[in-house]
Amino acid sequence: MTGPLKGTTALVVGRAGGIARAIVIAARDAGADAYADEPGITTETVDLTDEASIAALGERLGTVDHVVSTASARARGRVADLDRDAVRLSFDTKVIGPLMLAKHLAPRIPASGSFTLFSGVAAAKIAVGTLAVAITNGAAEVLTRSLALELAPIRVNAISPGVIDTGAWDGFGEEGKAEYFAGIRARNPARRIGTTDDIANAVLFAMTSTFLTGETVHIDGGEPLS
């Protein structure tokens, strides 16, 4: 298969569906061999809260050109209602886990390779009820810049999505989800909800743009402006 990722291997860490699946398909279509939970593509299991699990993954993979971590564990709520363990899991999954991925996988990545981490719009648009999400995403952005400097010339960037139409919002119920999306759509300058393809295309940009490192790419429809 031809494409900008031809001859490379990409590891996508995340859930089987939604954004991670879209990235896997986009990477495959761009020519990469991909490790992820998608039919026809090699799959692996890793626990981002367990360093031994991450180290074992590195041993199994051998070498890899591009690593993308989409995993998250959100801790929503006002300060008075936040659960300490939920906040800890949020950091463990989105900040410490990717840091350990870098520790164990960077030695296996060529100088031309990349890491792509995930932040999120909550870091740019502060709102009551999303404090723990915001500080987790903010920490992920600082981690991105720090790794970009320390792991150079391996490139490290972050993607910061806005509201994306994935299963993450199904808990609102059909009517609640439609109402929430309508409000976001009416307020943001793009006047629509993001898609998983929007995010996958941004990840491909980060993976293949060889002069881009230490940056957070905001794919949020201009939501922080609203």
mmCIF file of C-alpha atoms in Angstrom:
data_model
loop_
_atom_site.group_PDB
_atom_site.id
_atom_site.type_symbol
_atom_site.label_atom_id
_atom_site.label_comp_id
_atom_site.label_asym_id
_atom_site.label_seq_id
_atom_site.Cartn_x
_atom_site.Cartn_y
_atom_site.Cartn_z
ATOM 1 C CA MET A 1 0.000 0.000 0.000
ATOM 2 C CA THR A 2 1.280 3.464 -0.876
ATOM 3 C CA GLY A 3 0.937 6.579 1.255
ATOM 4 C CA PRO A 4 2.896 8.898 3.546
ATOM 5 C CA LEU A 5 3.237 6.165 6.200
ATOM 6 C CA LYS A 6 4.305 3.400 3.831
ATOM 7 C CA GLY A 7 6.896 1.122 5.409
ATOM 8 C CA THR A 8 6.173 2.276 8.967
ATOM 9 C CA THR A 9 4.418 0.757 11.966
ATOM 10 C CA ALA A 10 1.939 2.720 14.093
ATOM 11 C CA LEU A 11 0.752 1.841 17.598
ATOM 12 C CA VAL A 12 -2.604 3.348 18.564
ATOM 13 C CA VAL A 13 -3.517 3.017 22.245
ATOM 14 C CA GLY A 14 -7.163 3.426 23.154
ATOM 15 C CA ARG A 15 -10.613 1.893 23.145
ATOM 16 C CA ALA A 16 -11.764 -0.321 20.297
ATOM 17 C CA GLY A 17 -14.135 2.232 18.769
ATOM 18 C CA GLY A 18 -14.497 5.954 18.245
ATOM 19 C CA ILE A 19 -11.413 8.095 17.766
ATOM 20 C CA ALA A 20 -8.871 5.292 18.180
ATOM 21 C CA ARG A 21 -10.565 3.177 15.501
ATOM 22 C CA ALA A 22 -10.687 6.132 13.083
ATOM 23 C CA ILE A 23 -6.961 6.737 13.612
ATOM 24 C CA VAL A 24 -6.155 3.075 13.002
ATOM 25 C CA ILE A 25 -8.058 3.072 9.721
ATOM 26 C CA ALA A 26 -6.502 6.372 8.619
ATOM 27 C CA ALA A 27 -2.986 5.133 9.447
ATOM 28 C CA ARG A 28 -3.611 1.866 7.613
ATOM 29 C CA ASP A 29 -4.968 3.716 4.580
ATOM 30 C CA ALA A 30 -1.863 5.930 4.653
ATOM 31 C CA GLY A 31 0.312 2.840 4.338
ATOM 32 C CA ALA A 32 1.222 1.957 7.923
ATOM 33 C CA ASP A 33 1.092 -1.412 9.601
ATOM 34 C CA ALA A 34 -1.055 -0.685 12.641
ATOM 35 C CA TYR A 35 -1.338 -2.228 16.091
ATOM 36 C CA ALA A 36 -4.826 -1.678 17.473
ATOM 37 C CA ASP A 37 -8.135 -3.350 18.194
ATOM 38 C CA GLU A 38 -9.521 -3.377 14.649
ATOM 39 C CA PRO A 39 -10.402 -6.394 12.459
ATOM 40 C CA GLY A 40 -7.577 -7.298 10.119
ATOM 41 C CA ILE A 41 -5.020 -5.351 12.141
ATOM 42 C CA THR A 42 -2.648 -6.708 14.778
ATOM 43 C CA THR A 43 -3.939 -6.185 18.320
ATOM 44 C CA GLU A 44 -2.151 -5.947 21.654
ATOM 45 C CA THR A 45 -3.305 -5.430 25.240
ATOM 46 C CA VAL A 46 -1.755 -2.894 27.597
ATOM 47 C CA ASP A 47 -2.736 -1.353 30.933
ATOM 48 C CA LEU A 48 -1.579 2.273 31.018
ATOM 49 C CA THR A 49 -1.831 2.302 34.806
ATOM 50 C CA ASP A 50 0.705 -0.545 35.081
ATOM 51 C CA GLU A 51 4.312 0.155 34.116
ATOM 52 C CA ALA A 52 5.143 -3.544 33.912
ATOM 53 C CA SER A 53 2.374 -3.973 31.339
ATOM 54 C CA ILE A 54 3.791 -1.110 29.272
ATOM 55 C CA ALA A 55 7.329 -2.504 29.482
ATOM 56 C CA ALA A 56 6.058 -5.928 28.376
ATOM 57 C CA LEU A 57 4.294 -4.325 25.407
ATOM 58 C CA GLY A 58 7.567 -2.745 24.335
ATOM 59 C CA GLU A 59 9.287 -6.112 24.479
ATOM 60 C CA ARG A 60 6.572 -7.691 22.334
ATOM 61 C CA LEU A 61 6.562 -4.918 19.744
ATOM 62 C CA GLY A 62 10.289 -4.611 19.245
ATOM 63 C CA THR A 63 10.407 -1.494 17.064
ATOM 64 C CA VAL A 64 7.626 0.933 16.176
ATOM 65 C CA ASP A 65 7.697 4.178 14.177
ATOM 66 C CA HIS A 66 4.701 6.085 15.522
ATOM 67 C CA VAL A 67 2.855 5.920 18.846
ATOM 68 C CA VAL A 68 -0.543 7.532 19.436
ATOM 69 C CA SER A 69 -2.196 7.487 22.870
ATOM 70 C CA THR A 70 -5.904 8.381 22.879
ATOM 71 C CA ALA A 71 -6.771 6.782 26.231
ATOM 72 C CA SER A 72 -8.592 8.815 28.878
ATOM 73 C CA ALA A 73 -10.522 8.388 32.121
ATOM 74 C CA ARG A 74 -12.558 11.481 32.824
ATOM 75 C CA ALA A 75 -13.228 12.782 36.306
ATOM 76 C CA ARG A 76 -16.093 15.250 35.988
ATOM 77 C CA GLY A 77 -17.822 17.305 38.641
ATOM 78 C CA ARG A 78 -17.464 20.330 40.878
ATOM 79 C CA VAL A 79 -14.648 20.443 43.417
ATOM 80 C CA ALA A 80 -16.895 19.384 46.293
ATOM 81 C CA ASP A 81 -18.048 16.307 44.381
ATOM 82 C CA LEU A 82 -14.753 15.094 42.913
ATOM 83 C CA ASP A 83 -13.588 11.630 43.868
ATOM 84 C CA ARG A 84 -9.868 11.412 44.627
ATOM 85 C CA ASP A 85 -9.473 8.006 42.988
ATOM 86 C CA ALA A 86 -11.232 9.197 39.831
ATOM 87 C CA VAL A 87 -8.893 12.205 39.571
ATOM 88 C CA ARG A 88 -5.877 9.962 40.146
ATOM 89 C CA LEU A 89 -7.079 7.565 37.428
ATOM 90 C CA SER A 90 -7.543 10.501 35.051
ATOM 91 C CA PHE A 91 -3.896 11.519 35.487
ATOM 92 C CA ASP A 92 -2.682 7.946 35.492
ATOM 93 C CA THR A 93 -4.362 7.206 32.165
ATOM 94 C CA LYS A 94 -3.753 10.427 30.224
ATOM 95 C CA VAL A 95 -0.488 11.748 31.690
ATOM 96 C CA ILE A 96 1.514 9.159 33.631
ATOM 97 C CA GLY A 97 0.587 6.318 31.274
ATOM 98 C CA PRO A 98 1.816 8.168 28.159
ATOM 99 C CA LEU A 99 4.931 9.189 30.083
ATOM 100 C CA MET A 100 5.648 5.513 30.746
ATOM 101 C CA LEU A 101 4.930 4.733 27.084
ATOM 102 C CA ALA A 102 7.633 7.244 26.216
ATOM 103 C CA LYS A 103 10.013 5.713 28.762
ATOM 104 C CA HIS A 104 9.688 2.196 27.386
ATOM 105 C CA LEU A 105 8.953 2.797 23.692
ATOM 106 C CA ALA A 106 11.133 5.800 22.784
ATOM 107 C CA PRO A 107 14.282 3.612 22.680
ATOM 108 C CA ARG A 108 12.453 1.520 20.069
ATOM 109 C CA ILE A 109 11.432 4.465 17.855
ATOM 110 C CA PRO A 110 13.704 5.724 15.056
ATOM 111 C CA ALA A 111 14.762 9.364 14.878
ATOM 112 C CA SER A 112 12.160 9.895 12.151
ATOM 113 C CA GLY A 113 9.334 8.628 14.363
ATOM 114 C CA SER A 114 6.739 10.381 16.479
ATOM 115 C CA PHE A 115 4.556 10.360 19.574
ATOM 116 C CA THR A 116 1.087 11.880 19.474
ATOM 117 C CA LEU A 117 -0.672 12.449 22.802
ATOM 118 C CA PHE A 118 -4.175 13.737 23.516
ATOM 119 C CA SER A 119 -5.263 16.817 25.425
ATOM 120 C CA GLY A 120 -8.749 18.302 25.064
ATOM 121 C CA VAL A 121 -10.729 21.508 24.785
ATOM 122 C CA ALA A 122 -11.369 21.688 28.542
ATOM 123 C CA ALA A 123 -7.776 22.899 29.005
ATOM 124 C CA ALA A 124 -8.463 25.892 26.763
ATOM 125 C CA LYS A 125 -12.044 26.653 27.812
ATOM 126 C CA ILE A 126 -12.358 26.652 31.581
ATOM 127 C CA ALA A 127 -15.823 25.774 32.872
ATOM 128 C CA VAL A 128 -17.313 24.827 36.227
ATOM 129 C CA GLY A 129 -17.651 21.061 36.482
ATOM 130 C CA THR A 130 -14.685 20.168 34.278
ATOM 131 C CA LEU A 131 -11.821 21.159 36.573
ATOM 132 C CA ALA A 132 -10.248 17.698 36.801
ATOM 133 C CA VAL A 133 -10.566 17.189 33.044
ATOM 134 C CA ALA A 134 -8.982 20.589 32.419
ATOM 135 C CA ILE A 135 -5.967 20.067 34.662
ATOM 136 C CA THR A 136 -5.394 16.580 33.243
ATOM 137 C CA ASN A 137 -5.455 17.955 29.702
ATOM 138 C CA GLY A 138 -3.211 20.846 30.686
ATOM 139 C CA ALA A 139 -0.703 18.410 32.166
ATOM 140 C CA ALA A 140 -0.797 16.377 28.941
ATOM 141 C CA GLU A 141 0.167 19.511 26.991
ATOM 142 C CA VAL A 142 3.099 20.238 29.307
ATOM 143 C CA LEU A 143 4.168 16.598 28.997
ATOM 144 C CA THR A 144 4.061 16.968 25.209
ATOM 145 C CA ARG A 145 6.409 19.957 25.187
ATOM 146 C CA SER A 146 8.748 18.343 27.710
ATOM 147 C CA LEU A 147 9.004 15.085 25.776
ATOM 148 C CA ALA A 148 9.520 16.951 22.500
ATOM 149 C CA LEU A 149 12.636 18.507 23.973
ATOM 150 C CA GLU A 150 13.993 15.434 25.738
ATOM 151 C CA LEU A 151 13.263 12.843 23.038
ATOM 152 C CA ALA A 152 14.372 14.976 20.066
ATOM 153 C CA PRO A 153 14.648 14.357 17.174
ATOM 154 C CA ILE A 154 11.647 12.072 17.757
ATOM 155 C CA ARG A 155 8.712 14.437 17.345
ATOM 156 C CA VAL A 156 6.061 14.750 20.060
ATOM 157 C CA ASN A 157 2.780 16.591 19.573
ATOM 158 C CA ALA A 158 -0.685 16.651 21.107
ATOM 159 C CA ILE A 159 -4.168 16.764 19.626
ATOM 160 C CA SER A 160 -6.822 18.753 21.496
ATOM 161 C CA PRO A 161 -10.316 17.769 20.337
ATOM 162 C CA GLY A 162 -13.491 19.685 20.976
ATOM 163 C CA VAL A 163 -16.851 17.934 21.194
ATOM 164 C CA ILE A 164 -16.636 14.928 18.874
ATOM 165 C CA ASP A 165 -19.550 12.669 17.927
ATOM 166 C CA THR A 166 -18.471 9.396 19.531
ATOM 167 C CA GLY A 167 -20.096 6.967 21.921
ATOM 168 C CA ALA A 168 -18.723 9.036 24.800
ATOM 169 C CA TRP A 169 -21.943 11.078 24.841
ATOM 170 C CA ASP A 170 -24.414 8.197 24.625
ATOM 171 C CA GLY A 171 -24.872 8.280 28.395
ATOM 172 C CA PHE A 172 -26.901 11.482 27.941
ATOM 173 C CA GLY A 173 -29.616 9.454 26.211
ATOM 174 C CA GLU A 174 -30.775 10.133 22.669
ATOM 175 C CA GLU A 175 -32.732 13.276 23.511
ATOM 176 C CA GLY A 176 -30.123 14.620 25.926
ATOM 177 C CA LYS A 177 -27.308 14.040 23.449
ATOM 178 C CA ALA A 178 -29.225 15.771 20.653
ATOM 179 C CA GLU A 179 -29.942 18.757 22.897
ATOM 180 C CA TYR A 180 -26.318 18.995 24.041
ATOM 181 C CA PHE A 181 -24.996 18.771 20.486
ATOM 182 C CA ALA A 182 -27.484 21.405 19.314
ATOM 183 C CA GLY A 183 -26.203 23.826 21.944
ATOM 184 C CA ILE A 184 -22.548 23.246 21.019
ATOM 185 C CA ARG A 185 -23.346 23.490 17.305
ATOM 186 C CA ALA A 186 -25.140 26.803 17.791
ATOM 187 C CA ARG A 187 -22.278 28.354 19.762
ATOM 188 C CA ASN A 188 -19.060 27.271 18.080
ATOM 189 C CA PRO A 189 -17.786 29.147 15.002
ATOM 190 C CA ALA A 190 -17.664 25.979 12.873
ATOM 191 C CA ARG A 191 -21.404 25.489 13.519
ATOM 192 C CA ARG A 192 -21.102 21.718 13.670
ATOM 193 C CA ILE A 193 -20.010 18.837 15.882
ATOM 194 C CA GLY A 194 -16.626 17.272 15.193
ATOM 195 C CA THR A 195 -16.236 13.811 13.684
ATOM 196 C CA THR A 196 -13.744 11.063 14.380
ATOM 197 C CA ASP A 197 -12.374 11.617 10.867
ATOM 198 C CA ASP A 198 -11.574 15.236 11.798
ATOM 199 C CA ILE A 199 -9.385 13.944 14.606
ATOM 200 C CA ALA A 200 -7.835 11.104 12.606
ATOM 201 C CA ASN A 201 -6.800 13.553 9.880
ATOM 202 C CA ALA A 202 -5.177 15.794 12.492
ATOM 203 C CA VAL A 203 -3.261 12.829 13.916
ATOM 204 C CA LEU A 204 -1.988 11.930 10.431
ATOM 205 C CA PHE A 205 -0.848 15.547 10.046
ATOM 206 C CA ALA A 206 1.067 15.317 13.324
ATOM 207 C CA MET A 207 2.599 11.970 12.386
ATOM 208 C CA THR A 208 3.781 13.048 8.941
ATOM 209 C CA SER A 209 4.727 16.729 9.414
ATOM 210 C CA THR A 210 8.441 16.425 10.046
ATOM 211 C CA PHE A 211 8.908 20.068 11.129
ATOM 212 C CA LEU A 212 6.144 19.961 13.744
ATOM 213 C CA THR A 213 7.046 19.134 17.338
ATOM 214 C CA GLY A 214 6.118 20.289 20.826
ATOM 215 C CA GLU A 215 2.780 21.628 19.607
ATOM 216 C CA THR A 216 -0.848 21.127 20.580
ATOM 217 C CA VAL A 217 -3.109 21.030 17.522
ATOM 218 C CA HIS A 218 -6.604 22.285 18.389
ATOM 219 C CA ILE A 219 -9.357 20.513 16.447
ATOM 220 C CA ASP A 220 -12.320 22.009 18.272
ATOM 221 C CA GLY A 221 -14.401 24.038 15.810
ATOM 222 C CA GLY A 222 -13.309 27.215 17.588
ATOM 223 C CA GLU A 223 -15.155 26.153 20.731
ATOM 224 C CA PRO A 224 -12.910 28.127 23.137
ATOM 225 C CA LEU A 225 -14.016 31.315 21.341
ATOM 226 C CA SER A 226 -17.672 30.747 22.170
#
